[in-house]
mmCIF file of C-alpha atoms in Angstrom:
data_model
loop_
_atom_site.group_PDB
_atom_site.id
_atom_site.type_symbol
_atom_site.label_atom_id
_atom_site.label_comp_id
_atom_site.label_asym_id
_atom_site.label_seq_id
_atom_site.Cartn_x
_atom_site.Cartn_y
_atom_site.Cartn_z
ATOM 1 C CA UNK A 1 -7.799 3.861 0.177
ATOM 2 C CA UNK A 2 -9.244 0.375 -0.093
ATOM 3 C CA UNK A 3 -12.972 -0.284 0.100
ATOM 4 C CA UNK A 4 -14.394 -1.214 3.482
ATOM 5 C CA UNK A 5 -14.843 -4.880 2.488
ATOM 6 C CA UNK A 6 -11.074 -5.222 1.928
ATOM 7 C CA UNK A 7 -10.129 -3.446 5.160
ATOM 8 C CA UNK A 8 -12.589 -5.597 7.127
ATOM 9 C CA UNK A 9 -11.345 -8.824 5.498
ATOM 10 C CA UNK A 10 -7.677 -8.014 6.198
ATOM 11 C CA UNK A 11 -8.464 -7.027 9.805
ATOM 12 C CA UNK A 12 -10.321 -10.320 10.326
ATOM 13 C CA UNK A 13 -7.493 -12.362 8.782
ATOM 14 C CA UNK A 14 -4.972 -10.708 11.077
ATOM 15 C CA UNK A 15 -7.241 -11.067 14.141
ATOM 16 C CA UNK A 16 -7.656 -14.784 13.463
ATOM 17 C CA UNK A 17 -4.068 -15.601 12.490
ATOM 18 C CA UNK A 18 -1.588 -13.085 13.933
ATOM 19 C CA UNK A 19 -0.576 -13.402 17.594
ATOM 20 C CA UNK A 20 2.932 -11.928 17.663
ATOM 21 C CA UNK A 21 1.813 -8.415 18.645
ATOM 22 C CA UNK A 22 -1.234 -6.115 18.712
ATOM 23 C CA UNK A 23 -2.669 -5.007 15.364
ATOM 24 C CA UNK A 24 -3.908 -1.537 14.490
ATOM 25 C CA UNK A 25 -5.968 -0.614 11.493
ATOM 26 C CA UNK A 26 -6.287 2.740 9.760
ATOM 27 C CA UNK A 27 -6.935 5.651 12.134
ATOM 28 C CA UNK A 28 -7.018 3.512 15.291
ATOM 29 C CA UNK A 29 -5.688 4.305 18.778
ATOM 30 C CA UNK A 30 -5.778 8.087 18.302
ATOM 31 C CA UNK A 31 -2.361 7.981 16.635
ATOM 32 C CA UNK A 32 -0.632 6.963 19.855
ATOM 33 C CA UNK A 33 2.013 4.268 19.843
ATOM 34 C CA UNK A 34 2.325 1.710 22.624
ATOM 35 C CA UNK A 35 4.866 2.056 25.406
ATOM 36 C CA UNK A 36 8.375 2.538 24.058
ATOM 37 C CA UNK A 37 9.612 -0.574 22.322
ATOM 38 C CA UNK A 38 6.379 -2.590 22.587
ATOM 39 C CA UNK A 39 5.847 -4.319 19.229
ATOM 40 C CA UNK A 40 2.789 -3.564 17.117
ATOM 41 C CA UNK A 41 1.565 -4.040 13.541
ATOM 42 C CA UNK A 42 -0.328 -1.541 11.389
ATOM 43 C CA UNK A 43 -2.216 -2.339 8.192
ATOM 44 C CA UNK A 44 -2.470 0.442 5.607
ATOM 45 C CA UNK A 45 -3.845 0.850 2.094
ATOM 46 C CA UNK A 46 -1.615 3.277 0.171
ATOM 47 C CA UNK A 47 -3.149 2.714 -3.254
ATOM 48 C CA UNK A 48 -6.269 1.301 -4.841
ATOM 49 C CA UNK A 49 -8.029 1.741 -8.139
ATOM 50 C CA UNK A 50 -11.299 0.321 -9.436
ATOM 51 C CA UNK A 51 -12.254 -0.580 -12.984
ATOM 52 C CA UNK A 52 -15.417 -1.942 -14.532
ATOM 53 C CA UNK A 53 -14.622 -5.470 -15.717
ATOM 54 C CA UNK A 54 -17.916 -6.494 -17.336
ATOM 55 C CA UNK A 55 -20.501 -4.563 -19.342
ATOM 56 C CA UNK A 56 -24.119 -5.153 -20.272
ATOM 57 C CA UNK A 57 -25.568 -6.596 -17.095
ATOM 58 C CA UNK A 58 -27.026 -3.665 -15.137
ATOM 59 C CA UNK A 59 -26.795 -4.289 -11.416
ATOM 60 C CA UNK A 60 -24.598 -7.349 -11.949
ATOM 61 C CA UNK A 61 -21.541 -5.856 -13.648
ATOM 62 C CA UNK A 62 -18.208 -6.661 -12.028
ATOM 63 C CA UNK A 63 -16.102 -3.815 -10.653
ATOM 64 C CA UNK A 64 -12.567 -4.856 -9.714
ATOM 65 C CA UNK A 65 -10.537 -2.988 -7.131
ATOM 66 C CA UNK A 66 -6.793 -3.527 -7.346
ATOM 67 C CA UNK A 67 -4.439 -2.179 -4.759
ATOM 68 C CA UNK A 68 -1.858 -2.833 -2.090
ATOM 69 C CA UNK A 69 -2.031 -3.824 1.555
ATOM 70 C CA UNK A 70 0.934 -2.405 3.470
ATOM 71 C CA UNK A 71 1.784 -4.254 6.681
ATOM 72 C CA UNK A 72 4.078 -2.139 8.865
ATOM 73 C CA UNK A 73 5.747 -4.113 11.627
ATOM 74 C CA UNK A 74 7.264 -2.153 14.508
ATOM 75 C CA UNK A 75 9.506 -4.193 16.807
ATOM 76 C CA UNK A 76 11.563 -2.866 19.717
ATOM 77 C CA UNK A 77 15.085 -2.026 18.609
ATOM 78 C CA UNK A 78 16.462 -4.287 21.316
ATOM 79 C CA UNK A 79 14.821 -7.331 19.643
ATOM 80 C CA UNK A 80 17.185 -7.062 16.695
ATOM 81 C CA UNK A 81 16.691 -7.277 12.966
ATOM 82 C CA UNK A 82 16.473 -11.080 13.052
ATOM 83 C CA UNK A 83 13.198 -11.077 15.022
ATOM 84 C CA UNK A 84 11.650 -8.381 12.830
ATOM 85 C CA UNK A 85 12.735 -10.205 9.673
ATOM 86 C CA UNK A 86 11.295 -13.508 10.923
ATOM 87 C CA UNK A 87 7.970 -11.846 11.777
ATOM 88 C CA UNK A 88 7.884 -10.088 8.382
ATOM 89 C CA UNK A 89 8.370 -13.467 6.676
ATOM 90 C CA UNK A 90 5.468 -14.876 8.701
ATOM 91 C CA UNK A 91 3.253 -11.956 7.669
ATOM 92 C CA UNK A 92 4.187 -12.435 4.020
ATOM 93 C CA UNK A 93 3.292 -16.141 4.242
ATOM 94 C CA UNK A 94 -0.076 -15.270 5.830
ATOM 95 C CA UNK A 95 -1.027 -13.233 2.743
ATOM 96 C CA UNK A 96 0.969 -14.898 -0.063
ATOM 97 C CA UNK A 97 -1.349 -16.206 -2.810
ATOM 98 C CA UNK A 98 -4.480 -16.369 -0.629
ATOM 99 C CA UNK A 99 -8.198 -15.946 -1.164
ATOM 100 C CA UNK A 100 -10.264 -14.849 1.852
ATOM 101 C CA UNK A 101 -13.566 -13.021 2.218
ATOM 102 C CA UNK A 102 -13.585 -12.074 -1.463
ATOM 103 C CA UNK A 103 -10.003 -10.740 -1.436
ATOM 104 C CA UNK A 104 -7.316 -12.310 -3.648
ATOM 105 C CA UNK A 105 -3.709 -11.618 -2.700
ATOM 106 C CA UNK A 106 -0.529 -12.198 -4.664
ATOM 107 C CA UNK A 107 3.245 -12.151 -4.112
ATOM 108 C CA UNK A 108 4.254 -9.894 -1.180
ATOM 109 C CA UNK A 109 7.312 -7.681 -1.374
ATOM 110 C CA UNK A 110 10.315 -8.354 0.798
ATOM 111 C CA UNK A 111 11.056 -5.659 3.372
ATOM 112 C CA UNK A 112 13.894 -3.248 2.726
ATOM 113 C CA UNK A 113 16.550 -3.149 5.420
ATOM 114 C CA UNK A 114 18.574 0.069 5.507
ATOM 115 C CA UNK A 115 19.026 3.255 7.553
ATOM 116 C CA UNK A 116 15.299 4.026 7.378
ATOM 117 C CA UNK A 117 14.360 1.046 9.583
ATOM 118 C CA UNK A 118 15.305 2.785 12.831
ATOM 119 C CA UNK A 119 12.256 4.791 13.957
ATOM 120 C CA UNK A 120 12.808 6.015 17.495
ATOM 121 C CA UNK A 121 12.502 3.036 19.849
ATOM 122 C CA UNK A 122 11.418 0.775 16.957
ATOM 123 C CA UNK A 123 12.978 -1.251 14.177
ATOM 124 C CA UNK A 124 10.360 -0.967 11.416
ATOM 125 C CA UNK A 125 9.842 -3.295 8.445
ATOM 126 C CA UNK A 126 7.037 -3.246 5.919
ATOM 127 C CA UNK A 127 5.643 -5.855 3.579
ATOM 128 C CA UNK A 128 3.397 -4.832 0.683
ATOM 129 C CA UNK A 129 0.845 -7.284 -0.700
ATOM 130 C CA UNK A 130 -0.950 -6.687 -4.011
ATOM 131 C CA UNK A 131 -4.670 -7.577 -3.922
ATOM 132 C CA UNK A 132 -7.865 -7.685 -5.972
ATOM 133 C CA UNK A 133 -11.467 -7.505 -4.820
ATOM 134 C CA UNK A 134 -14.589 -7.697 -6.996
ATOM 135 C CA UNK A 135 -17.891 -5.939 -6.340
ATOM 136 C CA UNK A 136 -21.137 -6.345 -8.252
ATOM 137 C CA UNK A 137 -23.038 -3.253 -9.246
#
């Protein structure tokens, strides 16, 4: 899982720039989903790894965390794939090649569209964004 600084930075970026639907972070809302078909977005952190980047400066060495931000968009099935795809493109643009609150993001993946997208009352798409974050220590 990502460090708290990354999770907080991503949550703030979404809070300030994403208005299409409510956003949920890791372990929020007691695992409950909204009313059937009501759109929502979840941010997840499926992988992260840290490495020491500099040596010889105790207390000021750079430790770099690299990982992935997974943005899971859940749109009511009745909205159609076109709406979900448009929103996924907007999410990708929000994080494509950005620097915010010490987080650097790179090229997001495109969402896969296949039989796995239908999740109960939702059409689900995910975009994965590689990131880096440096910490001094």
